[in-house]
PDB file of C-alpha atoms in Angstrom:
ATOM      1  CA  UNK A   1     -19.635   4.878  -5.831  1.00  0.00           C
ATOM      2  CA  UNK A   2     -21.882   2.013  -7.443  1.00  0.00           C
ATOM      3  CA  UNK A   3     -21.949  -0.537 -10.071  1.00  0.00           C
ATOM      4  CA  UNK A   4     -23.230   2.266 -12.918  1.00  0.00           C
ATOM      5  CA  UNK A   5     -20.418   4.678 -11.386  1.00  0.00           C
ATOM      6  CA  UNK A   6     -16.823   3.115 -10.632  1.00  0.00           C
ATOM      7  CA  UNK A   7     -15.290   5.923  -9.612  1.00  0.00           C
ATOM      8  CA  UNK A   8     -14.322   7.315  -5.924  1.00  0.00           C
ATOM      9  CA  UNK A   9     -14.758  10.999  -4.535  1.00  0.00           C
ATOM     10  CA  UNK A  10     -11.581  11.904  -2.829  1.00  0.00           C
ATOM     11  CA  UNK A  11     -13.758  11.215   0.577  1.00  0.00           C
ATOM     12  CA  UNK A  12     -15.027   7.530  -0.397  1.00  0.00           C
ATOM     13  CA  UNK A  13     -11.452   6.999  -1.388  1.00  0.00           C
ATOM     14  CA  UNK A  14      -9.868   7.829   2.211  1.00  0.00           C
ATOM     15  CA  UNK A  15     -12.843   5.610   3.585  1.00  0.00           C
ATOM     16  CA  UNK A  16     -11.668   2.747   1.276  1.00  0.00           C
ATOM     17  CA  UNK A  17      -7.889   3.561   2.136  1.00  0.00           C
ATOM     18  CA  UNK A  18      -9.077   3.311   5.970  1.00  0.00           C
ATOM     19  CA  UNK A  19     -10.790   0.047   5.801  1.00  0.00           C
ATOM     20  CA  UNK A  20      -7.201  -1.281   4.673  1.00  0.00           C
ATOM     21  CA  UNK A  21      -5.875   0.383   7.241  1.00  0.00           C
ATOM     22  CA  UNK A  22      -7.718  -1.650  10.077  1.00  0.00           C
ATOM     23  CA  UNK A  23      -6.271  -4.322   8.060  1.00  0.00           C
ATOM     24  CA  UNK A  24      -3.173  -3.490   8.749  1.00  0.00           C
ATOM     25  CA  UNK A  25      -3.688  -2.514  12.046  1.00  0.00           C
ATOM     26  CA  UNK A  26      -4.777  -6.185  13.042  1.00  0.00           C
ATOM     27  CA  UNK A  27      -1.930  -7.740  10.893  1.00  0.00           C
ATOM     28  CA  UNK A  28       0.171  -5.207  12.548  1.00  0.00           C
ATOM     29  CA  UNK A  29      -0.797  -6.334  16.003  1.00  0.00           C
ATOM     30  CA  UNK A  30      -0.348 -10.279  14.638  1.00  0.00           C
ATOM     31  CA  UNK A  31       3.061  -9.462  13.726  1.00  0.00           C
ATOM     32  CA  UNK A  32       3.988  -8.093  17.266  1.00  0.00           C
ATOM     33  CA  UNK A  33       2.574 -10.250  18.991  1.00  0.00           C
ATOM     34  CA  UNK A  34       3.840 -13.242  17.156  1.00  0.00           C
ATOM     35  CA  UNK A  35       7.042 -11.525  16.383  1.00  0.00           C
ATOM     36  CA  UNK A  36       9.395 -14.704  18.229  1.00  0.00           C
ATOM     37  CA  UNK A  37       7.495 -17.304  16.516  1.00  0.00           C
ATOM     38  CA  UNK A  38       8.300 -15.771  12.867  1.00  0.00           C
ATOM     39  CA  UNK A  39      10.395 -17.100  10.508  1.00  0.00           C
ATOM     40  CA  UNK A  40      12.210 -13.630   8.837  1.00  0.00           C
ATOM     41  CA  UNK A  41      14.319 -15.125   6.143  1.00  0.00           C
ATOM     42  CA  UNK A  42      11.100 -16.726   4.606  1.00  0.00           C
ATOM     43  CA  UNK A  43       8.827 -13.324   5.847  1.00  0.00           C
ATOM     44  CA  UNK A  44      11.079 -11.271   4.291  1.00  0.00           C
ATOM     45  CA  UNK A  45      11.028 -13.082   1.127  1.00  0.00           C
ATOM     46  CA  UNK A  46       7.336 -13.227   0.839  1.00  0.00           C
ATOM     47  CA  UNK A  47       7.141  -9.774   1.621  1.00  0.00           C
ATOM     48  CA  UNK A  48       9.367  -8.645  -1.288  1.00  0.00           C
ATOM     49  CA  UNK A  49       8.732 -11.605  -4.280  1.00  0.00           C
ATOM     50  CA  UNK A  50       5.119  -9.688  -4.524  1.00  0.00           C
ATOM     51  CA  UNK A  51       7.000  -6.187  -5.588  1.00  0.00           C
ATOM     52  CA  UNK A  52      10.290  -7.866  -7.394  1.00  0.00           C
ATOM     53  CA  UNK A  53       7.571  -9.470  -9.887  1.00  0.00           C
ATOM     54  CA  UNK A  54       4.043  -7.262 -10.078  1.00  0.00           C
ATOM     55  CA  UNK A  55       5.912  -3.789  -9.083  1.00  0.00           C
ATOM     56  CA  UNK A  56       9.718  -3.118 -10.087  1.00  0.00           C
ATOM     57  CA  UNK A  57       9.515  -4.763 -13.381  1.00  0.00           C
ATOM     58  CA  UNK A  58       6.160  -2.334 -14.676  1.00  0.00           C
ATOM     59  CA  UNK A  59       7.711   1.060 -12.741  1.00  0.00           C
ATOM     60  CA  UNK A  60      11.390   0.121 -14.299  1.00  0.00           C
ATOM     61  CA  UNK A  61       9.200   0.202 -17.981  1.00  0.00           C
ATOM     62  CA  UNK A  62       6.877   3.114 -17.472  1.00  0.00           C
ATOM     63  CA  UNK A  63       9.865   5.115 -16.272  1.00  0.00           C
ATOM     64  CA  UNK A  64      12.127   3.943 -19.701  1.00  0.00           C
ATOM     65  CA  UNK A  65       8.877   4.604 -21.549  1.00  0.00           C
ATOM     66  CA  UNK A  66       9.343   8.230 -22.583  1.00  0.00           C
ATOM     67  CA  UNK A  67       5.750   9.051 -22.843  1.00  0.00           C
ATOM     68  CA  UNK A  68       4.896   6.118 -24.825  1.00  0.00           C
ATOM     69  CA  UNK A  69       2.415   3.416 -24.006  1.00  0.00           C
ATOM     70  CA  UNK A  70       3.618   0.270 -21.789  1.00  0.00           C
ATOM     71  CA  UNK A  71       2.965  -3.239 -22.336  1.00  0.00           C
ATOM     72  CA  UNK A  72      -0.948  -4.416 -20.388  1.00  0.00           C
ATOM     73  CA  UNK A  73       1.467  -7.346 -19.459  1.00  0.00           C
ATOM     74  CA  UNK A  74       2.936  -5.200 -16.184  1.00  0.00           C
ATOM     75  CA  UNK A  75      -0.423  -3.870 -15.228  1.00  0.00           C
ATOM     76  CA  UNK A  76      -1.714  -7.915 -15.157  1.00  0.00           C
ATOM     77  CA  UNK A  77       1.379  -9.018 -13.240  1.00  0.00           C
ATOM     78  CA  UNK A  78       0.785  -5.622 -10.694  1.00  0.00           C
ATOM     79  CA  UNK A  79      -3.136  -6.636 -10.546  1.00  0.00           C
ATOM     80  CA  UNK A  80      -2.375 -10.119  -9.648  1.00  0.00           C
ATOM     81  CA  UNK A  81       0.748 -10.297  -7.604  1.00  0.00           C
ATOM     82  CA  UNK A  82      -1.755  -7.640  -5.003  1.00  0.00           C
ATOM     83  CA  UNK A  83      -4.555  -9.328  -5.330  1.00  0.00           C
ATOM     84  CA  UNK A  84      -5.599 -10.762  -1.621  1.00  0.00           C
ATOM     85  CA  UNK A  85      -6.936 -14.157  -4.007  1.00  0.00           C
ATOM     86  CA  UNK A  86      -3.526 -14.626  -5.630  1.00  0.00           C
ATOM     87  CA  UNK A  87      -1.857 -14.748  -1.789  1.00  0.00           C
ATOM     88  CA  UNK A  88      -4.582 -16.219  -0.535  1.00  0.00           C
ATOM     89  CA  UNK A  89      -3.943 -19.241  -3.225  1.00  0.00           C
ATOM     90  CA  UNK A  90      -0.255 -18.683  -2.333  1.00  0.00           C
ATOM     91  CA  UNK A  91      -0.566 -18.779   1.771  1.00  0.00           C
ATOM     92  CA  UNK A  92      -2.771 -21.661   1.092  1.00  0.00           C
ATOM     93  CA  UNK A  93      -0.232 -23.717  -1.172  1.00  0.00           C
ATOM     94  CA  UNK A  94       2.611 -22.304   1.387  1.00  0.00           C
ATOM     95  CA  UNK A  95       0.472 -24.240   4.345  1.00  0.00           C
ATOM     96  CA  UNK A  96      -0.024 -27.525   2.341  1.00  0.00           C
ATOM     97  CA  UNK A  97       3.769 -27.734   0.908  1.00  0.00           C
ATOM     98  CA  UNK A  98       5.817 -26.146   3.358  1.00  0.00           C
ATOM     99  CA  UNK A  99       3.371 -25.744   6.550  1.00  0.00           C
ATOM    100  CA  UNK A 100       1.443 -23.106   8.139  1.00  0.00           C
ATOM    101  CA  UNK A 101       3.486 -20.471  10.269  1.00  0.00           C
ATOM    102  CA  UNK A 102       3.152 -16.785  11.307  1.00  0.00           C
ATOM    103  CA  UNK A 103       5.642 -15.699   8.396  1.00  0.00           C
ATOM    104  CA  UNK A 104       2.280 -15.688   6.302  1.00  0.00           C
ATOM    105  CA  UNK A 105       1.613 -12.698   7.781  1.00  0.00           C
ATOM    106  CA  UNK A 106       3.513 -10.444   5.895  1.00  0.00           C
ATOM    107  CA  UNK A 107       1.355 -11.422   2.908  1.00  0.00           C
ATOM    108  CA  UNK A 108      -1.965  -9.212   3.727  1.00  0.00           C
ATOM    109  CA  UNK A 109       0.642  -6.478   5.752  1.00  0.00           C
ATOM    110  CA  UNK A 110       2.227  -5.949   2.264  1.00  0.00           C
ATOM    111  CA  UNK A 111      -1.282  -5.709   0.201  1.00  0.00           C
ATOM    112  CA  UNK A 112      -2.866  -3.808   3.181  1.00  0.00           C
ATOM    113  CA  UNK A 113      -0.001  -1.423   3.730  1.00  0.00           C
ATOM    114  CA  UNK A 114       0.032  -0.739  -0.231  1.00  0.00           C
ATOM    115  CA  UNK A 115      -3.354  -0.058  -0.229  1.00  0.00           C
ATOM    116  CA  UNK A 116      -4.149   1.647   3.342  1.00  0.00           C
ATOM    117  CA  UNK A 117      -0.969   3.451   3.384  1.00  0.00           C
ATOM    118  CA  UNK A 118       0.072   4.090   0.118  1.00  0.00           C
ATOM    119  CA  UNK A 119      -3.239   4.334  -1.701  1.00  0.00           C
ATOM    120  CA  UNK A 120      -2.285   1.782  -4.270  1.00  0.00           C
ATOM    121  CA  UNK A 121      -5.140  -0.457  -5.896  1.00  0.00           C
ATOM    122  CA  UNK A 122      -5.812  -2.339  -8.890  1.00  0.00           C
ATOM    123  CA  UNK A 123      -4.042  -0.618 -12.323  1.00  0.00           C
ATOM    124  CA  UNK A 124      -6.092   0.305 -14.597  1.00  0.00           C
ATOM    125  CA  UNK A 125      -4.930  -0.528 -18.592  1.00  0.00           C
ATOM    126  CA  UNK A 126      -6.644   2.745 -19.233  1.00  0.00           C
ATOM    127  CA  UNK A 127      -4.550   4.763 -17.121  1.00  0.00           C
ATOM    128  CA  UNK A 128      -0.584   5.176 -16.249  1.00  0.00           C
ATOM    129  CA  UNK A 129       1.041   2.531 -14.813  1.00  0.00           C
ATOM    130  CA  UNK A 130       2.214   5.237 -12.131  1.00  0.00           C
ATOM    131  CA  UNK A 131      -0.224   7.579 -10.264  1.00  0.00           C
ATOM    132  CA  UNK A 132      -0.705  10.852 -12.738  1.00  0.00           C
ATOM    133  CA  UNK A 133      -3.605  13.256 -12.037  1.00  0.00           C
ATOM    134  CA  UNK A 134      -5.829  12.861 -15.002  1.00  0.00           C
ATOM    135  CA  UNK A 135      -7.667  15.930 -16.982  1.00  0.00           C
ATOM    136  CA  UNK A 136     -10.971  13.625 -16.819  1.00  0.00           C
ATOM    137  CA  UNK A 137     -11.049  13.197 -13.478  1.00  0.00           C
ATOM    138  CA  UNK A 138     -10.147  16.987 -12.133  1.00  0.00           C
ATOM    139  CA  UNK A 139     -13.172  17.898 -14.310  1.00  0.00           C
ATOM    140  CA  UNK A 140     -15.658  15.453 -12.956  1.00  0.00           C
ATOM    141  CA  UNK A 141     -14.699  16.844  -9.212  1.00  0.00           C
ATOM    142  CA  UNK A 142     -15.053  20.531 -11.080  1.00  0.00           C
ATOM    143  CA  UNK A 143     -18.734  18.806 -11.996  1.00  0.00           C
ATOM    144  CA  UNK A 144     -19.053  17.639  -8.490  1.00  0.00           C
ATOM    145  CA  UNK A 145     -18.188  20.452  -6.652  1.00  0.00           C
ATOM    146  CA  UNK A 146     -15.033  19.012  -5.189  1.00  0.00           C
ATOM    147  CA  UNK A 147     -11.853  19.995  -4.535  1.00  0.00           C
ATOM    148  CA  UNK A 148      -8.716  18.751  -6.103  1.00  0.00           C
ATOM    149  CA  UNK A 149      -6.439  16.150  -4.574  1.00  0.00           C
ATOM    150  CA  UNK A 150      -2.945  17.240  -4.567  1.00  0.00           C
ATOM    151  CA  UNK A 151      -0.107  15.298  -6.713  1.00  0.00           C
ATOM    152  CA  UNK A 152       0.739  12.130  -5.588  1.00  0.00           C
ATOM    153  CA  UNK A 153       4.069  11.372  -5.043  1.00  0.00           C
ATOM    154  CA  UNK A 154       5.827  14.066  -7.850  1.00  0.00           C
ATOM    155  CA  UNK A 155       7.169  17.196  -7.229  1.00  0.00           C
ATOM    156  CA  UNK A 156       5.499  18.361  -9.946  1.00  0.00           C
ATOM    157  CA  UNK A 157       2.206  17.544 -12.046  1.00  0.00           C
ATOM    158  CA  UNK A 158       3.712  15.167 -15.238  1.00  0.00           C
ATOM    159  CA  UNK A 159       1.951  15.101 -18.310  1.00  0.00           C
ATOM    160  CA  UNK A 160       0.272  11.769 -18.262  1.00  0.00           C
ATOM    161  CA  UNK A 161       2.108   9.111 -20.198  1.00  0.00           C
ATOM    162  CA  UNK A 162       2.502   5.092 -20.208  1.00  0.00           C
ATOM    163  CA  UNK A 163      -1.112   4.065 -21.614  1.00  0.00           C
ATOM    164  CA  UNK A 164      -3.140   3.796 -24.269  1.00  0.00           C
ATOM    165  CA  UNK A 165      -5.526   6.531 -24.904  1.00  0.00           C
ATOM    166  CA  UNK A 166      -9.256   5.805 -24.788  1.00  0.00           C
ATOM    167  CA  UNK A 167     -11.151   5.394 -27.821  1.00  0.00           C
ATOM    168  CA  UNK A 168     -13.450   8.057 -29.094  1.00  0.00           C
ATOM    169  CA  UNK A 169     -17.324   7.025 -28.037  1.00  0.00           C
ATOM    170  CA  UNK A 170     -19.099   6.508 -31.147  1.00  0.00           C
ATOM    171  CA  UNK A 171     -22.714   7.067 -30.518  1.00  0.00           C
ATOM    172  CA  UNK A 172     -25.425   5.197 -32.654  1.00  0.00           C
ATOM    173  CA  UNK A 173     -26.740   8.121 -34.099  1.00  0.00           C
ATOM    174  CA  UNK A 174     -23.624   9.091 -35.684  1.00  0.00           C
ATOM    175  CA  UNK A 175     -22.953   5.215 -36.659  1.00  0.00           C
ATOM    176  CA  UNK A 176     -26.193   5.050 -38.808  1.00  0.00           C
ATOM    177  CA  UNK A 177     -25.195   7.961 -40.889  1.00  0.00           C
TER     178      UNK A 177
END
């Protein structure tokens, strides 16, 4: 919303979900049109290495977790291994060791699909390491006047587990008593 406020309404998050989705759209088209000039075995390993180390590793733990609290370290490998400046440094170092070729592509199609397609962004330490409505956030639309989104991806709402609850807001009035 701003700098003060970073949160999204459901509608500015489907307008940040769409501008990945141009993203993807071009890539897409890249892909296709490029499709005999791309190396697969080495696309298809670029494509996955992103999700074998910042994904699997952090869902495998928050789904052993059994409501408690998962290490930060799988939310910093998720935040960096889909970050477009960790592939850019990789497609860069790919170019100058190996050489530049079209396989690259599948770099920004994986971080744009995730995050046109699928929703996913950066993960938060304060929440779960997998998408859980949170209490907070259904009352702030309630405050806003908003509708709920619907559960993402469960067939039911869980009770939010996996992270570490926020601290309680101590203001300075009650610290000087």
């Amino acid at each position: 919303m701003d700098q003060a406020n970073p949160f999204e309404t459901p509608r500015t998050y489907s307008l940040h979900r769409a501008e990945y989705l141009v993203g993807l759209a071009v890539t897409t088209g890249m892909i296709v049109y490029h499709f005999g000039d791309i190396r697969w075995l080495p696309a298809l390993g670029l494509f996955l290495y992103i999700d074998l180390i910042g994904y699997i590793p952090g869902a495998i733990a928050f789904r052993k977790s059994g409501g408690r609290p998962i290490h930060k370290a799988y939310y910093v490998l998720y935040n960096v291994m889909h970050s477009l400046i960790t592939q850019g440094v990789v497609a860069a170092l790919w170019c100058w060791l190996v050489k530049p070729e079209w396989a690259l592509l599948v770099l920004p199609f994986h971080l744009f699909g995730d995050r046109g397609l699928f929703g996913n962004f950066m993960k938060s330490f304060a929440l779960p390491f997998e998408p859980v409505r949170q209490e907070g956030y259904l009352r702030l639309l309630d405050d806003l006047g908003l509708p709920h989104p619907k559960p993402v991806g469960h067939a039911m709402d869980p009770v939010p587990v996996g992270h570490v609850p926020a601290r309680p807001v101590v203001r300075e009035t009650e610290a000087v008593r």
